Amino acid sequence: MTATLLQGNQACVRGAIDAGCRFFAGYPITPSSEIMEGMATMLPRVGGVFIQMEDEMASLAAVMGASLAGRKGMTATSGPGFSLMQEHIGYGAFAEIPCVIVDVMRGGPSTGLPTSPSQGDVMQARWGTHGDHPIIVLAPASVAEVYELTVRAFNLSERYRTPVILLYDEVIGHVRERAELPSLESLGVVERPQPNCPTEAYRPYGDGAQRVAPLADFGSGYRYHVTGLAHDERGYPTQDPRVIARLHERLHAKLQDGRAEIVSYEGEELDDAEVVIVAYGVSARAARRAVSEARRQGLRAGLFRPRTLWPFPDAEVNVLARSARALVVAEMNMGQIVYEVERCARGQAPVFGCLRADGQPLTPDEILARLVEVRAGEAEVSR
Amino acid sequence: MNTAARADYRRYLRLDMMPHILCPGCGHGIVLQAMLRAIWRLGLPQDQVAVVGGIGCSSRMVGYVDFCTLHTTHGRALPFATGLKLARPELTVLAIVGDGDGLAIGGNHLIHAARRNIDVTCLLLNNAIYGMTGGQVAPTTPTEMVSATTPGGALEPSFDSCKLLEAAGASFVARGLSSAPIDLEALIVQGIQHQGFSFLEVLSDCPTYYGRYNRLGEGPEMLQAQRRHVDWVAAPLADKAFVPGFADTAAVADVALQYGVLHRETRPELSEQVHRLIAASVGEGPT
C-alpha cells in the first residue's frame, strides 16, 4: 500500500500502465480527457503506443486491431463517445477481443451536461450494442478503487477474452483524494495465454479452458480469421443454426461460469439492516454517510455496493430482499439499477428509488430523508 | 522477389472456405488474384501478412485468403488496420474496402489514414454501387445512373477517390482495373513496396445490379467497356469520361480517367515515427 494524492482519471492511467496496457487510442471528450492525456505522456516511457484517432468508432477499432497483435489496449470516453462505440463493443464481445473501455459518465442524453456527473449509462453499458451479448462492467467508488478496478478490468478482459467496461461518474473521475493504492502483487496481472498446438489444429473460437480458447497474436505464426459474422470454431462465417446456438451458449456460459471471480461487491452494516440501500459509484459514498447517520438516529440501515454492475449480483440482492423490510436504490438517473434490484428482489421486499438526474450528486441528507420516508411507509414503490 | 512467369497464388487460398459468395461476372475475384500474385512476387512471409476488410462484397474476400485476416465493421477497416500496424509494425498490412464502405460510411477514416501516412496498402474496389445490400446508389455512382434508390437516375455527383486521397495526403495513389490484371498486379506490388499509405482504387464491375439496372451487359461486356474508357497514364487521354461499364453510346464528358500510378511522394511514415518516439522515451521520466 502506498498513499498518494491522486485524481480518479489519473488513477485509471496508473492502473492501466501497471496492468500492462501498451496501446491507447482515443478521442477528446469531457470529462474523460485526462485519461487520454495521461496515456499520451506515460505510454511511450514504457514502450507503449498512443494515438489520437478521428472519432470514437475509430478509437475502439484501433484498440482492437492492436489487441489482436498482442498489445493490451484501452480507450476512454464519455456519453456521446460511448454511444458511438456501441457497434464495436458488440464486435469485441462477438469476436472475443480483449480490450478495456472507460466511460466517465456525464449528464445525458445527447450532449447533456458535459462537466456534471450522472449514472445514466448503466443500462447502455449492458445493452447498448445490438444483439445478445455478455459483458463485464465494473463501477469504482473512489480514486483508489479506480486504480484497483482498472487493473482488474484488464485481468478479466484477458482471462475471458471480452471487452470490459470501467464505468464511473464525473465526480469519481475528477475528485482528487488521498488514495491508498493496493500493491500490484496483491492484484496480480493476467497475461494472455498463447496457443501451443500445431498451427493447423488451432481453433480461435473453440471451447477451451474456462470456455475460452487462447488468442494467438497476429504475426506469431498462427493464421486465422476474425469476423463479426456468426462464426464456427475456426472463425469462418456460418449460418448453421446448431453452430450458432453453440457459439451463443458458450459466450454466455463463459461469464456465467466465471461469476465467482467476476462479480464483486461490498456490504456494510447489513447483518441487522431493516432498510438496505443499494448504491454504486459516488452515490454509494453519500449512501455510506446516510447509513451512519440513520444508525445514529436509531434506524437500522445498511449498504450493499456492487463493484461489478454486470453481470449483476442477482443472488446476493435476492438474499438481502429476504431479510430486509425494504430496499432503496440510490442512483443518479431516472431509474435504471432500481429495476434490476426489483427483478432480483422477486417481491420479497418492496424496492424504492432515491433518484436524481439534474447534474448534481445525491447528498447524504437526501438519502437519509428517503430512508426515513420508506420506514414510515410513506414512499411510493419504485419511485 | 519471385520472378517466375506463373505465380503460385493458390497456396494463399483457404479452399475450405469455398464456395465464395461472389456472383458470376463480378470483377472482384480478378482483383483478389492480382493481390495474391503481388504477395507471391514479393515473397512476403505468409505469417507476416495481415489483410483487413470492412463490410460488403469486396471485404468478404479477406476471409478467403490464408493470412491473418480481420473482417471488421462497415467502413472501419482502416482504423483496425492502423491499430494493428502501430502495434506490430513488422506486419505487412493490406486493407480491402468497397466504394460505399470506404467513401461513404468510412470516408472519414480513409482521409485520416491518408493524412497519417500509415504504412497500409488499401485497395478500394469501386463497382459504383452497393452490391451486397441489393444495388443502392453509392458515392461513386455517376450522375444519372440508375440504382435501387435512384430509380430515375442519380442526382448527386460522384467522388474521384484518387483526387480525394491525394489531397488528403496519401503518399502513393494509383488506379487499377479489374480488366487489366497484369498491370494491376504490378501496381499492387508497388503499393506494398511503398513506405506509407498506399491507396489503389480498383475499378471493378457489378453485373448483378449496376449492369442490370443500367443495361450494360454481363461481366465480360462491362470489363471490355472499362478498357475502352480508361487510359493508362502514359497514353494520351481519350475523349471519354469513365463510367464503370458504361456503353459506348453513352454521353461522355471531355476528360477520361487514367489508371496507373497517379501520385507518389516520400514523406515520414507514422508507425516508424511512433516507434522512434517510443525508443527515445523509454525509461524517461517517472512511470
CSV table of C-alpha atoms in Angstrom, one decimal, chain A residues 142-305:
chain,number,residue,atom,x,y,z
A,142,SER,CA,-13.1,6.0,-5.0
A,143,VAL,CA,-9.8,7.0,-6.6
A,144,ALA,CA,-8.1,4.0,-5.1
A,145,GLU,CA,-10.8,1.8,-6.4
A,146,VAL,CA,-10.4,3.3,-9.9
A,147,TYR,CA,-6.8,2.1,-9.8
A,148,GLU,CA,-7.8,-1.4,-8.5
A,149,LEU,CA,-10.6,-1.9,-10.9
A,150,THR,CA,-8.7,-0.7,-13.9
A,151,VAL,CA,-6.1,-3.5,-13.2
A,152,ARG,CA,-9.0,-5.9,-12.6
A,153,ALA,CA,-10.7,-4.8,-15.9
A,154,PHE,CA,-7.5,-5.7,-17.8
A,155,ASN,CA,-7.2,-9.0,-16.0
A,156,LEU,CA,-10.8,-10.0,-16.6
A,157,SER,CA,-10.6,-8.9,-20.2
A,158,GLU,CA,-7.6,-11.1,-20.8
A,159,ARG,CA,-9.0,-14.1,-18.9
A,160,TYR,CA,-12.4,-14.1,-20.5
A,161,ARG,CA,-11.4,-12.6,-23.9
A,162,THR,CA,-14.0,-9.9,-23.7
A,163,PRO,CA,-14.4,-6.1,-23.7
A,164,VAL,CA,-14.6,-4.9,-20.1
A,165,ILE,CA,-16.2,-1.5,-19.4
A,166,LEU,CA,-15.0,0.6,-16.5
A,167,LEU,CA,-17.9,2.8,-15.6
A,168,TYR,CA,-17.7,5.7,-13.3
A,169,ASP,CA,-19.2,9.2,-12.9
A,170,GLU,CA,-17.6,12.6,-13.4
A,171,VAL,CA,-17.1,13.1,-9.6
A,172,ILE,CA,-15.1,9.9,-9.3
A,173,GLY,CA,-13.1,10.9,-12.4
A,174,HIS,CA,-12.3,14.4,-11.3
A,175,VAL,CA,-12.1,14.1,-7.5
A,176,ARG,CA,-8.6,14.4,-6.0
A,177,GLU,CA,-8.2,12.5,-2.8
A,178,ARG,CA,-5.8,10.6,-0.7
A,179,ALA,CA,-5.6,7.1,-2.2
A,180,GLU,CA,-4.0,4.1,-0.7
A,181,LEU,CA,-3.3,2.0,-3.8
A,182,PRO,CA,-3.2,-1.7,-3.3
A,183,SER,CA,0.1,-3.4,-4.3
A,184,LEU,CA,0.2,-4.8,-7.8
A,185,GLU,CA,1.3,-8.1,-6.3
A,186,SER,CA,-2.0,-8.3,-4.4
A,187,LEU,CA,-4.0,-7.7,-7.6
A,188,GLY,CA,-1.9,-9.9,-9.9
A,189,VAL,CA,-1.5,-9.2,-13.6
A,190,VAL,CA,-3.0,-11.7,-16.1
A,191,GLU,CA,-1.1,-12.3,-19.3
A,192,ARG,CA,-2.8,-13.6,-22.3
A,193,PRO,CA,-2.1,-17.3,-22.9
A,194,GLN,CA,-0.8,-18.2,-26.4
A,195,PRO,CA,-1.7,-21.4,-28.1
A,196,ASN,CA,0.9,-24.2,-28.2
A,197,CYS,CA,-0.9,-26.6,-30.5
A,198,PRO,CA,0.2,-27.2,-34.1
A,199,THR,CA,-0.9,-24.3,-36.3
A,200,GLU,CA,-3.3,-26.3,-38.3
A,201,ALA,CA,-5.1,-27.5,-35.2
A,202,TYR,CA,-5.6,-24.0,-33.8
A,203,ARG,CA,-9.3,-23.2,-33.2
A,204,PRO,CA,-9.5,-19.5,-32.1
A,205,TYR,CA,-13.2,-20.0,-31.2
A,206,GLY,CA,-13.0,-23.4,-29.7
A,207,ASP,CA,-14.3,-24.4,-26.3
A,208,GLY,CA,-11.1,-24.1,-24.4
A,209,ALA,CA,-10.3,-23.9,-20.7
A,210,GLN,CA,-13.0,-21.8,-18.9
A,211,ARG,CA,-14.8,-21.9,-22.3
A,212,VAL,CA,-12.2,-19.5,-23.7
A,213,ALA,CA,-9.7,-20.5,-26.4
A,214,PRO,CA,-6.3,-18.9,-26.3
A,215,LEU,CA,-6.0,-15.9,-28.6
A,216,ALA,CA,-2.9,-16.0,-30.9
A,217,ASP,CA,-1.2,-12.8,-31.7
A,218,PHE,CA,-1.4,-11.8,-35.3
A,219,GLY,CA,2.1,-12.4,-36.8
A,220,SER,CA,3.0,-15.1,-34.3
A,221,GLY,CA,2.7,-17.9,-36.8
A,222,TYR,CA,-1.0,-18.8,-36.3
A,223,ARG,CA,-3.0,-17.7,-39.3
A,224,TYR,CA,-6.7,-17.4,-38.6
A,225,HIS,CA,-9.9,-15.4,-39.4
A,226,VAL,CA,-11.7,-12.9,-37.2
A,227,THR,CA,-15.2,-11.7,-38.1
A,228,GLY,CA,-18.3,-10.0,-36.7
A,229,LEU,CA,-20.4,-12.5,-38.6
A,230,ALA,CA,-21.7,-15.6,-36.8
A,231,HIS,CA,-18.8,-18.0,-37.0
A,232,ASP,CA,-17.6,-21.5,-36.3
A,233,GLU,CA,-14.7,-22.7,-34.2
A,234,ARG,CA,-12.2,-21.7,-36.9
A,235,GLY,CA,-13.7,-18.2,-37.1
A,236,TYR,CA,-15.3,-19.0,-40.5
A,237,PRO,CA,-18.7,-17.4,-41.2
A,238,THR,CA,-21.6,-19.8,-40.8
A,239,GLN,CA,-25.3,-19.9,-41.0
A,240,ASP,CA,-25.6,-23.4,-39.4
A,241,PRO,CA,-28.2,-23.0,-36.6
A,242,ARG,CA,-26.5,-25.6,-34.4
A,243,VAL,CA,-23.1,-24.0,-34.7
A,244,ILE,CA,-24.6,-20.5,-34.0
A,245,ALA,CA,-26.6,-21.7,-31.0
A,246,ARG,CA,-23.4,-23.4,-29.6
A,247,LEU,CA,-21.5,-20.1,-30.0
A,248,HIS,CA,-24.1,-18.0,-28.2
A,249,GLU,CA,-24.3,-20.6,-25.4
A,250,ARG,CA,-20.6,-20.6,-25.0
A,251,LEU,CA,-20.3,-16.8,-24.9
A,252,HIS,CA,-22.9,-16.6,-22.2
A,253,ALA,CA,-21.7,-19.6,-20.3
A,254,LYS,CA,-18.1,-18.2,-20.1
A,255,LEU,CA,-19.2,-15.2,-18.0
A,256,GLN,CA,-21.9,-17.3,-16.1
A,257,ASP,CA,-19.3,-19.9,-15.1
A,258,GLY,CA,-16.9,-17.1,-14.1
A,259,ARG,CA,-19.3,-15.3,-11.8
A,260,ALA,CA,-17.5,-16.1,-8.6
A,261,GLU,CA,-14.4,-14.4,-10.0
A,262,ILE,CA,-16.1,-11.6,-11.9
A,263,VAL,CA,-18.9,-10.5,-9.5
A,264,SER,CA,-17.6,-8.3,-6.8
A,265,TYR,CA,-19.5,-6.2,-4.1
A,266,GLU,CA,-19.2,-4.8,-0.7
A,267,GLY,CA,-21.7,-4.8,2.2
A,268,GLU,CA,-21.7,-2.5,5.2
A,269,GLU,CA,-23.9,-2.9,8.3
A,270,LEU,CA,-26.1,-5.5,6.5
A,271,ASP,CA,-26.4,-8.1,9.3
A,272,ASP,CA,-29.3,-6.5,11.1
A,273,ALA,CA,-30.4,-4.0,8.5
A,274,GLU,CA,-34.1,-3.3,8.1
A,275,VAL,CA,-33.6,-1.0,5.2
A,276,VAL,CA,-30.8,-1.7,2.7
A,277,ILE,CA,-29.5,0.9,0.3
A,278,VAL,CA,-28.1,-0.4,-3.0
A,279,ALA,CA,-25.7,2.2,-4.5
A,280,TYR,CA,-22.6,2.3,-6.6
A,281,GLY,CA,-20.1,4.9,-7.7
A,282,VAL,CA,-20.2,8.3,-6.0
A,283,SER,CA,-23.8,7.7,-4.8
A,284,ALA,CA,-22.5,4.9,-2.6
A,285,ARG,CA,-20.3,7.4,-0.8
A,286,ALA,CA,-23.3,9.6,0.0
A,287,ALA,CA,-25.2,6.4,1.0
A,288,ARG,CA,-22.5,5.3,3.4
A,289,ARG,CA,-22.8,8.6,5.2
A,290,ALA,CA,-26.6,8.3,5.2
A,291,VAL,CA,-26.3,4.8,6.8
A,292,SER,CA,-24.2,6.0,9.7
A,293,GLU,CA,-26.5,9.0,10.3
A,294,ALA,CA,-29.5,6.7,10.2
A,295,ARG,CA,-28.0,4.3,12.6
A,296,ARG,CA,-27.2,7.3,15.0
A,297,GLN,CA,-31.0,8.1,14.8
A,298,GLY,CA,-31.9,4.5,15.5
A,299,LEU,CA,-32.8,3.4,12.0
A,300,ARG,CA,-31.1,0.1,11.2
A,301,ALA,CA,-29.8,0.9,7.7
A,302,GLY,CA,-27.2,-1.0,5.6
A,303,LEU,CA,-25.4,-0.5,2.3
A,304,PHE,CA,-24.9,-3.0,-0.5
A,305,ARG,CA,-22.4,-1.7,-3.0
